[in-house]
Short mmCIF file of C-alpha atoms in Angstrom, two decimals:
data_model
loop_
_atom_site.label_atom_id
_atom_site.label_comp_id
_atom_site.label_asym_id
_atom_site.label_seq_id
_atom_site.Cartn_x
_atom_site.Cartn_y
_atom_site.Cartn_z
CA MET A 25 36.27 -18.39 -3.83
CA GLY A 26 38.10 -18.38 -0.51
CA ASP A 27 35.23 -16.52 1.20
CA GLN A 28 32.54 -18.88 -0.09
CA LYS A 29 30.24 -20.32 2.58
CA PRO A 30 29.94 -24.13 2.79
CA GLY A 31 27.48 -25.36 0.19
CA GLN A 32 27.25 -21.94 -1.41
CA GLN A 33 26.66 -21.60 -5.13
CA VAL A 34 29.05 -20.20 -7.68
CA PRO A 35 28.04 -17.87 -10.55
CA ALA A 36 26.17 -19.70 -13.30
CA SER A 37 26.77 -16.97 -15.87
CA GLU A 38 28.77 -13.79 -16.36
CA ASP A 39 25.72 -11.53 -15.92
CA GLN A 40 25.05 -12.70 -12.37
CA VAL A 41 25.91 -10.54 -9.37
CA CYS A 42 26.52 -11.19 -5.69
CA ASN A 43 23.48 -10.37 -3.53
CA SER A 44 23.41 -8.94 0.00
CA ALA A 45 23.71 -12.42 1.52
CA GLY A 46 26.69 -13.48 -0.60
CA GLY A 47 24.79 -15.65 -3.08
CA TYR A 48 24.65 -15.24 -6.87
CA VAL A 49 21.53 -13.89 -8.55
CA TRP A 50 20.48 -11.75 -11.52
CA PRO A 51 19.99 -8.01 -11.17
CA VAL A 52 16.41 -6.81 -11.63
CA SER A 53 15.81 -4.35 -14.48
CA ASP A 54 15.59 -0.72 -13.34
CA MET A 55 11.91 -0.48 -14.34
CA ASN A 56 11.00 -3.62 -12.40
CA ARG A 57 13.01 -2.35 -9.48
CA LEU A 58 10.99 0.86 -9.57
CA ARG A 59 7.81 -1.24 -9.38
CA ARG A 60 9.17 -3.21 -6.41
CA PHE A 61 10.11 0.02 -4.68
CA MET A 62 6.67 1.59 -5.16
CA VAL A 63 4.86 -1.47 -3.80
CA LEU A 64 7.22 -2.59 -1.04
CA GLY A 65 9.20 0.55 -0.23
CA THR A 66 12.37 0.30 1.84
CA GLU A 67 11.11 0.46 5.39
CA GLY A 68 12.38 -2.38 7.52
CA GLY A 69 15.05 -3.35 5.00
CA THR A 70 16.06 -7.01 4.99
CA TYR A 71 18.18 -9.22 7.23
CA TYR A 72 21.31 -8.48 5.23
CA ILE A 73 20.89 -4.85 4.23
CA GLN A 74 19.72 -1.80 6.14
CA SER A 75 16.62 0.10 4.98
CA LYS A 76 18.55 3.36 4.48
CA ASP A 77 20.89 1.63 2.00
CA LEU A 78 17.95 0.09 0.14
CA GLY A 79 16.36 3.53 -0.15
CA LEU A 80 19.48 5.05 -1.67
CA GLU A 81 19.83 2.18 -4.14
CA ASN A 82 16.24 2.58 -5.31
CA ILE A 83 16.64 6.31 -5.77
CA ASP A 84 19.68 5.59 -7.96
CA CYS A 85 17.66 3.25 -10.16
CA ILE A 86 15.03 5.95 -10.77
CA GLN A 87 17.76 8.39 -11.82
CA LYS A 88 19.19 5.79 -14.22
CA LEU A 89 15.81 5.44 -15.90
CA ILE A 90 15.56 9.22 -16.27
CA ASP A 91 19.11 9.38 -17.67
CA ASP A 92 18.20 6.66 -20.18
CA GLY A 93 15.36 8.80 -21.54
CA LEU A 94 12.61 6.82 -19.78
CA GLY A 95 11.51 9.53 -17.36
CA GLU A 96 8.05 9.95 -18.87
CA GLU A 97 7.54 6.17 -18.71
CA VAL A 98 8.53 6.30 -15.03
CA VAL A 99 5.85 8.93 -14.38
CA LYS A 100 3.24 6.82 -16.18
CA GLU A 101 4.11 3.86 -13.92
CA ILE A 102 3.91 6.08 -10.83
CA VAL A 103 0.43 7.29 -11.82
CA LYS A 104 -0.72 3.78 -12.70
CA PHE A 105 0.39 2.24 -9.40
CA SER A 106 -1.08 5.13 -7.43
CA VAL A 107 -4.46 5.35 -9.18
CA GLU A 108 -4.98 1.57 -9.22
CA GLY A 109 -4.18 1.34 -5.51
CA ARG A 110 -1.44 -1.21 -6.09
CA ALA A 111 0.82 0.13 -3.35
CA ALA A 112 0.01 -0.12 0.36
CA LYS A 113 1.71 3.17 1.19
CA GLN A 114 2.11 6.44 -0.69
CA ASN A 115 5.59 7.27 0.68
CA PRO A 116 7.63 5.40 -1.98
CA ILE A 117 5.34 6.62 -4.78
CA MET A 118 5.65 10.20 -3.57
CA LEU A 119 9.44 9.92 -3.34
CA ALA A 120 9.58 8.60 -6.90
CA LEU A 121 7.36 11.43 -8.15
CA VAL A 122 9.53 14.04 -6.41
CA GLN A 123 12.62 12.51 -8.00
CA CYS A 124 11.02 13.03 -11.41
CA ALA A 125 9.74 16.52 -10.61
CA ARG A 126 13.12 17.71 -9.36
CA CYS A 127 15.24 16.22 -12.18
CA THR A 128 16.90 18.26 -14.94
CA ASP A 129 15.09 16.53 -17.82
CA MET A 130 12.34 18.98 -18.78
CA LYS A 131 9.97 16.40 -20.31
CA THR A 132 10.13 14.24 -17.19
CA LYS A 133 9.71 17.29 -14.95
CA LYS A 134 6.63 18.47 -16.88
CA ALA A 135 5.08 14.99 -16.83
CA ALA A 136 5.64 14.75 -13.05
CA TYR A 137 4.00 18.09 -12.30
CA ASP A 138 1.13 17.33 -14.69
CA ALA A 139 0.56 14.12 -12.70
CA LEU A 140 0.61 15.85 -9.30
CA SER A 141 -3.17 16.08 -8.87
CA LYS A 142 -3.68 12.45 -9.94
CA VAL A 143 -1.16 11.10 -7.45
CA CYS A 144 -1.75 13.60 -4.60
CA ARG A 145 -5.47 13.00 -4.18
CA ILE A 146 -5.71 14.30 -0.59
CA PRO A 147 -3.84 17.06 1.31
CA THR A 148 -1.74 14.47 3.19
CA HIS A 149 -0.21 13.42 -0.13
CA LEU A 150 0.29 17.03 -1.20
CA PHE A 151 2.06 17.93 2.05
CA GLN A 152 4.19 14.81 1.70
CA PHE A 153 5.19 15.80 -1.84
CA ILE A 154 6.15 19.30 -0.66
CA GLU A 155 8.11 17.94 2.30
CA TYR A 156 10.08 15.53 0.08
CA SER A 157 10.68 18.27 -2.49
CA GLU A 158 12.38 20.45 0.13
CA LYS A 159 14.27 17.57 1.71
CA PHE A 160 15.71 15.97 -1.39
CA SER A 161 16.48 18.94 -3.62
CA GLU A 162 18.80 21.89 -3.65
CA GLY A 163 17.10 25.14 -2.68
CA THR A 164 13.52 25.45 -1.47
CA GLY A 165 11.86 23.63 -4.35
CA TRP A 166 9.32 26.44 -5.01
CA GLY A 167 9.96 27.09 -8.68
CA ARG A 168 7.36 28.21 -11.21
CA ALA A 169 6.47 24.66 -12.27
CA GLN A 170 5.77 23.57 -8.71
CA ARG A 171 3.72 26.68 -7.91
CA ARG A 172 1.56 26.17 -11.00
CA ALA A 173 1.03 22.47 -10.24
CA ILE A 174 -0.01 23.20 -6.65
CA SER A 175 -2.35 25.99 -7.79
CA ARG A 176 -4.00 23.48 -10.12
CA TRP A 177 -4.36 21.07 -7.19
CA TYR A 178 -6.55 23.58 -5.32
CA ASN A 179 -8.43 24.92 -8.34
CA ASN A 180 -9.20 21.61 -10.04
CA LYS A 181 -11.15 20.24 -7.10
CA LYS A 182 -14.88 20.83 -6.72
CA PRO A 183 -15.21 23.64 -4.16
CA ASN A 184 -17.24 21.55 -1.71
CA ASP A 185 -14.73 18.67 -1.91
CA LEU A 186 -11.92 21.15 -1.38
CA ALA A 187 -13.66 22.60 1.71
CA TYR A 188 -14.15 19.07 3.07
CA GLN A 189 -10.50 18.08 2.51
CA ILE A 190 -8.86 21.22 3.86
CA THR A 191 -10.88 20.96 7.08
CA LYS A 192 -10.30 17.21 7.47
CA TYR A 193 -6.56 17.41 6.75
CA ARG A 194 -5.61 20.78 8.21
CA LYS A 195 -1.90 20.09 8.66
CA ARG A 196 0.64 17.31 8.26
CA ASN A 197 4.41 17.08 8.75
CA GLY A 198 4.55 20.68 9.97
CA TRP A 199 2.79 22.05 6.87
CA THR A 200 -0.55 23.87 6.78
CA HIS A 201 -2.67 24.96 3.83
CA ARG A 202 -1.95 28.57 4.75
CA ASP A 203 1.79 27.88 4.31
CA VAL A 204 1.17 26.29 0.92
CA LEU A 205 -1.09 29.11 -0.37
CA ARG A 206 1.51 31.70 0.62
CA LEU A 207 4.44 29.89 -1.00
CA ALA A 208 2.61 28.73 -4.13
CA HIS A 209 0.83 32.09 -4.70
CA VAL A 210 -2.46 30.26 -5.32
CA LYS A 211 -5.12 32.39 -7.03
CA PRO A 212 -8.75 31.15 -7.09
CA GLU A 213 -10.28 30.40 -10.49
CA ASN A 214 -13.96 30.44 -9.41
CA ASP A 215 -16.13 32.19 -6.85
CA ALA A 216 -16.72 29.21 -4.53
CA THR A 217 -13.05 28.24 -4.47
CA SER A 218 -12.32 31.87 -3.59
CA LEU A 219 -14.37 31.42 -0.39
CA VAL A 220 -12.41 28.30 0.58
CA LEU A 221 -9.06 30.02 0.02
CA LYS A 222 -10.24 33.06 2.00
CA TYR A 223 -11.17 30.74 4.87
CA ILE A 224 -7.71 29.09 4.72
CA ALA A 225 -5.84 32.39 4.66
CA LYS A 226 -7.92 34.52 7.03
CA GLY A 227 -10.24 32.23 9.00
CA LYS A 228 -13.94 32.23 9.87
CA LYS A 229 -14.39 35.96 10.42
CA ALA A 230 -12.94 36.94 7.04
CA LEU A 231 -15.00 34.21 5.38
CA LEU A 232 -18.26 35.58 6.82
CA GLU A 233 -17.34 39.10 5.76
CA GLU A 234 -16.55 37.90 2.24
CA PHE A 235 -19.77 35.93 1.99
CA GLY A 236 -21.75 38.91 3.31
CA LYS A 237 -20.60 40.99 0.35
CA ILE A 238 -22.17 38.60 -2.16
CA GLU A 239 -25.60 39.91 -3.18
CA GLU A 240 -26.95 36.66 -4.62
CA PRO A 241 -24.82 33.64 -3.65
CA ASN A 242 -24.98 30.74 -6.10
CA ASP A 243 -25.52 27.11 -5.09
CA ARG A 244 -21.80 26.31 -4.99
CA GLN A 245 -21.09 29.22 -2.70
CA LYS A 246 -24.01 28.31 -0.42
CA SER A 247 -22.88 24.67 -0.21
CA VAL A 248 -19.32 25.66 0.71
CA MET A 249 -20.57 28.09 3.37
CA MET A 250 -22.90 25.53 4.96
CA LEU A 251 -20.07 23.01 5.31
CA LEU A 252 -17.53 25.50 6.67
CA ARG A 253 -20.07 26.88 9.15
CA ALA A 254 -20.88 23.35 10.34
CA VAL A 255 -17.16 22.63 10.86
CA GLU A 256 -16.74 25.86 12.84
CA ASP A 257 -19.88 25.19 14.91
CA ALA A 258 -18.62 21.71 15.79
CA LYS A 259 -15.27 23.13 16.96
CA VAL A 260 -16.88 25.25 19.68
CA SER A 261 -19.94 23.16 20.58
CA ASP A 262 -20.44 21.69 24.07
CA ASP A 263 -23.65 19.93 23.12
CA GLN A 264 -23.36 16.27 22.17
CA THR A 265 -26.77 16.27 20.47
CA GLU A 266 -25.75 19.25 18.35
CA ILE A 267 -22.52 17.47 17.35
CA MET A 268 -24.46 14.37 16.31
CA THR A 269 -26.85 16.50 14.24
CA LEU A 270 -23.94 18.25 12.50
CA ILE A 271 -22.34 14.87 11.73
CA GLU A 272 -25.54 13.51 10.22
CA GLU A 273 -26.51 16.63 8.25
CA HIS A 274 -23.07 17.59 6.91
CA ASN A 275 -21.23 14.25 6.87
CA LEU A 276 -18.57 15.46 9.30
CA VAL A 277 -15.76 13.04 10.10
CA ARG A 278 -13.68 12.27 13.19
CA GLU A 279 -11.15 15.02 12.40
CA HIS A 280 -13.95 17.61 12.59
CA ILE A 281 -15.04 16.58 16.10
CA PRO A 282 -13.57 18.04 19.33
CA THR A 283 -11.41 15.51 21.18
CA LYS A 284 -13.59 15.60 24.30
CA PHE A 285 -16.45 13.95 22.37
CA LEU A 286 -14.37 11.09 20.93
CA LYS A 287 -14.94 8.87 23.95
CA GLU A 288 -18.70 8.87 23.48
CA LYS A 289 -20.38 5.80 21.97
CA ASP A 290 -23.24 7.81 20.42
CA ILE A 291 -20.78 10.11 18.64
CA TRP A 292 -19.00 7.14 17.10
CA ARG A 293 -22.33 5.59 16.18
CA SER A 294 -23.15 8.73 14.21
CA LEU A 295 -19.68 8.87 12.63
CA LEU A 296 -19.86 5.22 11.55
CA GLN A 297 -22.97 5.72 9.38
CA GLN A 298 -21.03 7.52 6.60
CA MET A 299 -17.48 6.73 7.68
CA PRO A 300 -15.05 6.19 4.75
CA MET A 301 -13.78 2.62 4.41
CA THR A 302 -10.13 3.36 5.22
CA ALA A 303 -11.08 5.34 8.33
CA MET A 304 -13.42 2.56 9.43
CA ILE A 305 -10.67 -0.05 9.21
CA ARG A 306 -8.25 2.16 11.12
CA ASN A 307 -10.76 2.79 13.91
CA LEU A 308 -11.96 -0.77 14.54
CA GLY A 309 -9.93 -0.93 17.75
CA LYS A 310 -11.29 2.37 19.02
CA MET A 311 -14.90 1.42 18.28
CA SER A 312 -14.43 -1.91 20.03
CA SER A 313 -12.77 -0.26 23.05
CA ILE A 314 -15.96 1.74 23.73
CA GLU A 315 -18.05 -1.39 23.05
CA LEU A 316 -19.76 0.04 19.98
CA LEU A 317 -18.86 -3.09 18.00
CA ALA A 318 -20.53 -5.48 20.44
CA PRO A 319 -21.67 -9.02 19.52
CA LEU A 320 -24.92 -9.00 17.50
CA SER A 321 -24.94 -5.19 17.40
CA ASP A 322 -26.21 -3.28 14.37
CA GLU A 323 -22.84 -1.48 14.21
CA ALA A 324 -20.83 -4.72 14.03
CA ASN A 325 -23.19 -5.97 11.32
CA LEU A 326 -22.75 -2.71 9.37
CA VAL A 327 -18.94 -3.01 9.55
CA CYS A 328 -19.08 -6.63 8.33
CA GLU A 329 -21.37 -5.74 5.42
CA ARG A 330 -18.97 -3.04 4.25
CA LEU A 331 -15.87 -5.23 4.60
CA GLN A 332 -17.54 -7.92 2.51
CA SER A 333 -18.62 -5.55 -0.27
CA ASP A 334 -16.52 -5.97 -3.42
CA GLU A 335 -17.77 -2.60 -4.71
CA ARG A 336 -16.82 -0.67 -1.55
CA LEU A 337 -13.37 -2.26 -1.34
CA LYS A 338 -12.67 -1.44 -4.97
CA LYS A 339 -13.96 2.13 -4.74
CA ALA A 340 -11.90 2.83 -1.60
CA ARG A 341 -8.73 1.37 -3.18
CA ILE A 342 -8.08 -0.66 -0.03
CA HIS A 343 -4.76 -2.46 -0.43
CA PRO A 344 -4.56 -6.11 0.70
CA PHE A 345 -1.58 -5.36 2.93
CA SER A 346 -3.55 -2.66 4.76
CA ILE A 347 -6.22 -5.25 5.57
CA LEU A 348 -3.63 -7.82 6.65
CA LEU A 349 -2.06 -5.26 8.97
CA ALA A 350 -5.50 -4.24 10.31
CA TYR A 351 -6.34 -7.90 10.92
CA LYS A 352 -3.18 -8.53 12.91
CA THR A 353 -3.53 -5.31 14.90
CA TYR A 354 -7.22 -5.85 15.68
CA LYS A 355 -6.63 -9.45 16.74
CA ALA A 356 -3.69 -8.36 18.97
CA LYS A 357 -6.16 -6.34 21.12
CA LYS A 358 -3.89 -3.31 21.14
CA GLY A 359 -2.05 -1.02 18.74
CA ASP A 360 1.68 -0.56 18.20
CA LYS A 361 1.47 2.85 19.85
CA GLY A 362 -0.57 4.26 22.71
CA LYS A 363 -2.36 2.55 25.57
CA LEU A 364 -5.67 1.75 23.86
CA THR A 365 -6.86 -1.86 24.28
CA TRP A 366 -10.01 -3.66 23.16
CA GLU A 367 -11.70 -7.02 22.89
CA PRO A 368 -12.05 -8.03 19.20
CA GLU A 369 -15.52 -8.84 17.90
CA GLN A 370 -15.33 -12.23 16.20
CA THR A 371 -17.60 -11.48 13.26
CA VAL A 372 -15.51 -8.40 12.45
CA LEU A 373 -12.35 -10.54 12.51
CA ASN A 374 -14.03 -12.98 10.13
CA ALA A 375 -15.04 -10.13 7.83
CA LEU A 376 -11.46 -8.78 7.78
CA ASP A 377 -10.30 -12.26 6.79
CA ASP A 378 -12.77 -12.28 3.88
CA ALA A 379 -11.86 -8.71 2.91
CA PHE A 380 -8.19 -9.63 2.54
CA TYR A 381 -8.91 -12.00 -0.34
CA LYS A 382 -11.58 -9.74 -1.86
CA SER A 383 -9.14 -6.82 -1.98
CA PHE A 384 -7.08 -8.54 -4.67
CA LYS A 385 -8.39 -8.24 -8.19
CA PHE A 386 -10.70 -11.15 -8.96
CA VAL A 387 -8.79 -13.87 -10.77
CA GLU A 388 -10.16 -16.72 -12.89
CA PRO A 389 -8.48 -20.09 -12.23
CA THR A 390 -6.08 -21.37 -14.89
CA GLY A 391 -6.42 -25.11 -14.26
CA LYS A 392 -2.61 -25.36 -14.19
CA ARG A 393 -0.65 -27.39 -11.62
CA PHE A 394 1.03 -25.08 -9.09
CA LEU A 395 3.75 -25.82 -6.58
CA LEU A 396 3.78 -22.97 -4.06
CA ALA A 397 6.96 -22.62 -2.00
CA VAL A 398 7.32 -20.25 0.95
CA ASP A 399 10.81 -19.23 2.04
CA VAL A 400 10.91 -19.67 5.84
CA SER A 401 14.62 -18.97 6.30
CA GLY A 402 15.97 -16.69 9.01
CA SER A 403 16.07 -13.56 6.84
CA MET A 404 12.34 -13.87 6.08
CA SER A 405 11.49 -13.60 9.76
CA CYS A 406 13.68 -10.49 10.16
CA SER A 407 12.50 -8.66 7.04
CA GLY A 408 9.43 -6.52 7.61
CA VAL A 409 7.04 -5.58 4.82
CA ASN A 410 6.10 -1.95 4.15
CA GLY A 411 7.52 -0.83 7.47
CA ALA A 412 5.07 -2.91 9.51
CA ARG A 413 6.81 -4.21 12.60
CA ASN A 414 4.20 -6.87 13.26
CA VAL A 415 4.08 -8.40 9.76
CA THR A 416 7.22 -10.23 8.63
CA ALA A 417 8.04 -11.17 5.06
CA ARG A 418 7.45 -14.80 6.04
CA GLU A 419 3.90 -14.07 7.25
CA ALA A 420 3.11 -11.85 4.27
CA ALA A 421 4.33 -14.56 1.89
CA ALA A 422 2.09 -17.14 3.56
CA ALA A 423 -0.89 -14.83 3.20
CA MET A 424 -0.06 -14.35 -0.49
CA THR A 425 -0.01 -18.11 -1.10
CA MET A 426 -3.54 -18.35 0.27
CA VAL A 427 -4.80 -16.16 -2.57
CA THR A 428 -3.51 -18.66 -5.16
CA MET A 429 -4.60 -21.65 -3.07
CA ARG A 430 -8.16 -20.32 -2.98
CA THR A 431 -8.11 -19.67 -6.73
CA GLU A 432 -6.33 -22.72 -8.12
CA LYS A 433 -7.67 -26.15 -7.17
CA ARG A 434 -4.55 -27.97 -8.38
CA HIS A 435 -1.89 -26.77 -5.99
CA HIS A 436 0.68 -28.18 -3.62
CA LEU A 437 2.24 -26.10 -0.83
CA VAL A 438 5.69 -26.51 0.70
CA ALA A 439 8.01 -24.42 2.86
CA PHE A 440 11.78 -24.40 2.56
CA SER A 441 14.97 -23.04 4.07
CA ASN A 442 18.08 -25.12 3.38
CA ARG A 443 15.72 -28.11 3.24
CA LEU A 444 12.06 -28.72 2.61
CA VAL A 445 9.84 -28.22 5.65
CA ASP A 446 6.33 -29.50 6.30
CA ILE A 447 3.71 -26.74 6.25
CA PRO A 448 0.25 -28.04 7.26
CA ILE A 449 -1.83 -25.30 5.63
CA ASN A 450 -4.89 -25.62 3.42
CA GLU A 451 -7.05 -23.14 1.54
CA LYS A 452 -9.90 -23.33 4.07
CA MET A 453 -7.81 -21.93 6.91
CA ARG A 454 -8.16 -18.42 8.26
CA MET A 455 -5.29 -15.95 8.21
CA ASP A 456 -4.54 -16.25 11.91
CA GLU A 457 -4.04 -20.01 11.57
CA VAL A 458 -1.79 -19.55 8.53
CA ILE A 459 0.33 -16.88 10.22
CA ARG A 460 0.64 -18.90 13.46
CA ILE A 461 1.77 -22.04 11.63
CA CYS A 462 4.33 -20.18 9.51
CA SER A 463 5.70 -18.28 12.49
CA ASN A 464 6.44 -21.57 14.28
CA ILE A 465 8.36 -23.24 11.45
CA PRO A 466 12.07 -23.74 12.31
CA MET A 467 14.43 -21.39 10.47
CA GLY A 468 17.49 -22.25 8.43
CA ALA A 469 19.72 -21.03 5.60
CA THR A 470 18.13 -20.13 2.22
CA ASP A 471 18.24 -22.56 -0.69
CA CYS A 472 15.62 -21.51 -3.23
CA ALA A 473 16.39 -24.48 -5.49
CA GLN A 474 14.77 -26.85 -3.00
CA PRO A 475 11.22 -26.75 -4.49
CA MET A 476 12.44 -27.78 -7.96
CA ILE A 477 14.78 -30.44 -6.55
CA TYR A 478 11.92 -31.81 -4.44
CA ALA A 479 9.51 -31.97 -7.39
CA ARG A 480 12.11 -33.71 -9.57
CA GLN A 481 13.03 -36.27 -6.93
CA LYS A 482 9.39 -37.01 -6.05
CA LYS A 483 8.38 -37.01 -9.75
CA ILE A 484 5.64 -34.42 -9.12
CA SER A 485 4.16 -32.91 -12.29
CA VAL A 486 4.27 -29.10 -11.99
CA ASP A 487 3.34 -26.48 -14.58
CA VAL A 488 4.19 -23.44 -12.45
CA PHE A 489 6.57 -23.06 -9.51
CA ILE A 490 5.95 -19.97 -7.36
CA ILE A 491 8.65 -19.06 -4.86
CA TYR A 492 7.84 -16.41 -2.24
CA THR A 493 11.16 -15.08 -0.99
CA ASP A 494 13.28 -12.04 -0.10
CA CYS A 495 15.89 -13.32 -2.62
CA GLU A 496 18.59 -13.35 0.11
CA THR A 497 19.69 -16.82 -1.02
CA TRP A 498 23.16 -18.32 -0.77
CA ALA A 499 22.93 -21.96 0.36
CA GLY A 500 22.97 -25.06 -1.85
CA ASN A 501 25.14 -26.24 -4.73
CA ILE A 502 22.69 -25.53 -7.54
CA GLN A 503 20.92 -22.31 -8.36
CA PRO A 504 17.10 -22.16 -8.68
CA ALA A 505 17.20 -21.39 -12.42
CA GLU A 506 19.48 -24.38 -13.05
CA ALA A 507 17.28 -26.58 -10.85
CA LEU A 508 14.27 -25.58 -12.97
CA ARG A 509 16.09 -26.43 -16.21
CA SER A 510 17.04 -29.82 -14.77
CA TYR A 511 13.40 -30.41 -13.84
CA ARG A 512 12.26 -29.49 -17.35
CA LYS A 513 14.82 -31.79 -18.95
CA GLU A 514 14.03 -34.79 -16.75
CA THR A 515 10.22 -34.49 -16.79
CA GLY A 516 9.62 -33.10 -20.26
CA ILE A 517 7.32 -30.46 -18.74
CA ASP A 518 7.97 -26.88 -19.86
CA ALA A 519 7.51 -25.64 -16.29
CA LYS A 520 7.57 -21.96 -15.41
CA LEU A 521 9.07 -20.20 -12.42
CA ILE A 522 7.62 -17.11 -10.76
CA VAL A 523 9.68 -15.42 -8.08
CA VAL A 524 7.50 -13.29 -5.81
CA ALA A 525 9.80 -10.74 -4.18
CA MET A 526 8.79 -9.86 -0.61
CA THR A 527 11.41 -7.10 -0.22
CA SER A 528 12.58 -4.23 -2.39
CA ASN A 529 16.19 -5.22 -3.10
CA GLY A 530 17.58 -5.36 -6.62
CA PHE A 531 17.93 -9.09 -7.08
CA THR A 532 15.95 -11.93 -8.65
CA LEU A 533 16.35 -15.68 -8.88
CA ALA A 534 14.61 -15.70 -12.27
CA ASP A 535 16.91 -15.71 -15.29
CA PRO A 536 15.83 -12.66 -17.35
CA LYS A 537 16.95 -14.46 -20.54
CA ASP A 538 14.53 -17.34 -19.91
CA ALA A 539 10.98 -16.53 -21.09
CA GLY A 540 9.64 -19.15 -18.68
CA MET A 541 10.87 -17.30 -15.59
CA MET A 542 9.45 -14.10 -14.14
CA ASP A 543 10.04 -11.82 -11.18
CA ILE A 544 7.09 -9.92 -9.66
CA VAL A 545 6.37 -7.85 -6.56
CA GLY A 546 4.80 -9.73 -3.66
CA PHE A 547 2.29 -7.32 -2.24
CA ASP A 548 1.17 -5.76 -5.49
CA ALA A 549 -2.63 -5.91 -5.51
CA ALA A 550 -2.43 -6.95 -9.18
CA ALA A 551 0.01 -9.83 -8.50
CA PRO A 552 -2.59 -12.66 -8.73
CA ASP A 553 -3.74 -11.44 -12.15
CA VAL A 554 -0.13 -11.20 -13.38
CA ILE A 555 0.53 -14.74 -12.13
CA ARG A 556 -2.53 -16.02 -13.99
CA ASN A 557 -1.59 -14.40 -17.30
CA PHE A 558 2.00 -15.63 -17.08
CA ALA A 559 0.88 -19.18 -16.25
CA LEU A 560 -1.37 -19.15 -19.34
CA GLY A 561 1.43 -17.82 -21.55
CA LEU A 562 -0.27 -14.46 -22.09
CA LEU A 563 2.76 -12.44 -20.92
#
């Protein structure tokens, strides 16, 4: 123990390992690590470990699961997290799916390719899958299984939806649909899809020639042709009124509109009427910069109504982290990239604040007594979440506590580093207040036993301790799990501990052998529901 830091713990059991900070913790199971990876990814890394190293470690854990015969279970988890919108970004999910698709286990490979259309719902995802397949595998990655899966992707979509998607997402990461059709040898399985593929491969002129050969076009063919003609007309139009008419009649989106028109307020007003939720959130800054979202305007009111709609948020699979990031960016009056600036509209900011809490699955209160503890140590201010440079793990953790605070009436909030720190936050505060307060709390070393020690010393009755941390703990003479057991013994309360991991490393403070301790992912949209069920003893 010659290298031990002052006040640092020693292993409490033989199955503990040394974490990236030099403290002793339990390793997370490979399946739980997969879940962490899909939700939190590796971008930004943590204070003690670089993101590239985290990425390699997570890839290794996926391979271990496949080697242990759990590949099909891995694919089921990938599909579940993707379809339920539990991850803020698709990159980690796509990487995990590619790992399964490119492995040597035939059952896992088949399951991965069968799941391709469920996970890759838009061309951006498909291009990402193809890019990762070529990057992380030997050879080109264009085997028979991949070609068949990609052919199904094009043929299983309704022809009109396919026409819409291939014109909205024409290319990504250097890939085009023409590239994909050529390499995958895609053959159309119906007459309307045939028109879309002809348009991809040969362009407008070939499409018109093909359509002209059809003696009696059916409704599907007519619908596809109307949309593709509208897209082509918009590309060459110099008439703003014509563009607005095409938007309104054919539901064209920003990607269909020539760049020269994207500074016009009336164009954006037309686009906003049917704008998808995700696109609307991403373009709040742009719409404010041209003063479309002005105070008391119909457009600002429309945006607020959509952001406050439970049904729309659910249907669009908007992840809470995406809203948190949009809130911070919109309030900052400028984006991370580019020169665009704007003046935020206050009612829109308020609606984003509401949308953040609505985007989590609705949770019934448990009536239990919660002590919520936010790690505010130095590593939490250096660890980003999901690659967002302007949202630290500390800020994300504070936002997560607000979800529980607004659900559970019986709660007590503390912050800690190597000591307990005052955190003057209540459930009625807005996100900007919460983030500002947490950002200004002095940093220190990490001692995650502090909340349990505090509750024992102050004789506070707690049913559930929730610690929001990056698990980079090393300070203190007692480990969190031991501190919880001491609290249970002294108070007679069978208290539970939930460790909410804000980064994607492989460590947990929760003893996996103790049924009253659990490790979950921080920015999983289903986290509040998991917390509730565990608190009630249903897990």
